[in-house]
Amino acid sequence: MGLKGSAFLAIWHDIAEGQHGEYIEWHTREHMPERLSVPGFRTGKRLHAPDAARYVFGTIYAGDDLEVFRSPGYL
């Protein structure tokens, strides 16, 4: 499945050991709905590579254009 829109933002990061469950819960129930309510946001996907040495989590957001990621709603 392709990303909707003509711009995307990709972020890779780690979460403190023992906090992965809490992060996934927050990301699913609070963060993604908040981001997807910003005008111009089209898709948000969480990536998880539990066996990776670093950057166990990632997120990809797709938007209508680059201005979505500079908009007051996003910032």
mmCIF file of N, CA and C in Angstrom, residues 6-9 63-71 74:
data_model
loop_
_atom_site.group_PDB
_atom_site.id
_atom_site.type_symbol
_atom_site.label_atom_id
_atom_site.label_comp_id
_atom_site.label_asym_id
_atom_site.label_seq_id
_atom_site.Cartn_x
_atom_site.Cartn_y
_atom_site.Cartn_z
ATOM 1 N N SER A 6 1.719 13.919 -1.201
ATOM 2 C CA SER A 6 2.931 14.118 -1.995
ATOM 3 C C SER A 6 4.149 14.439 -1.135
ATOM 4 N N ALA A 7 4.032 14.333 0.186
ATOM 5 C CA ALA A 7 5.160 14.586 1.081
ATOM 6 C C ALA A 7 5.126 13.570 2.217
ATOM 7 N N PHE A 8 6.315 13.253 2.740
ATOM 8 C CA PHE A 8 6.335 12.380 3.901
ATOM 9 C C PHE A 8 7.443 12.780 4.860
ATOM 10 N N LEU A 9 7.265 12.378 6.110
ATOM 11 C CA LEU A 9 8.214 12.626 7.184
ATOM 12 C C LEU A 9 8.480 11.277 7.832
ATOM 13 N N GLY A 63 1.606 13.457 4.087
ATOM 14 C CA GLY A 63 0.775 14.655 4.055
ATOM 15 C C GLY A 63 0.543 15.133 2.641
ATOM 16 N N ASP A 64 -0.387 16.059 2.522
ATOM 17 C CA ASP A 64 -0.709 16.623 1.211
ATOM 18 C C ASP A 64 0.519 17.246 0.558
ATOM 19 N N ASP A 65 1.322 17.965 1.364
ATOM 20 C CA ASP A 65 2.525 18.622 0.863
ATOM 21 C C ASP A 65 3.432 18.933 2.052
ATOM 22 N N LEU A 66 4.612 19.476 1.787
ATOM 23 C CA LEU A 66 5.568 19.762 2.865
ATOM 24 C C LEU A 66 5.051 20.774 3.878
ATOM 25 N N GLU A 67 4.214 21.681 3.440
ATOM 26 C CA GLU A 67 3.695 22.713 4.346
ATOM 27 C C GLU A 67 2.909 22.124 5.512
ATOM 28 N N VAL A 68 2.365 20.945 5.340
ATOM 29 C CA VAL A 68 1.635 20.286 6.435
ATOM 30 C C VAL A 68 2.550 20.127 7.643
ATOM 31 N N PHE A 69 3.823 19.800 7.413
ATOM 32 C CA PHE A 69 4.766 19.555 8.498
ATOM 33 C C PHE A 69 5.368 20.839 9.076
ATOM 34 N N ARG A 70 4.957 21.983 8.541
ATOM 35 C CA ARG A 70 5.356 23.291 9.070
ATOM 36 C C ARG A 70 4.142 24.058 9.577
ATOM 37 N N SER A 71 2.994 23.484 9.477
ATOM 38 C CA SER A 71 1.749 24.186 9.796
ATOM 39 C C SER A 71 1.596 24.390 11.300
ATOM 40 N N TYR A 74 0.445 21.312 13.194
ATOM 41 C CA TYR A 74 1.477 20.313 13.459
ATOM 42 C C TYR A 74 2.439 20.780 14.541
#
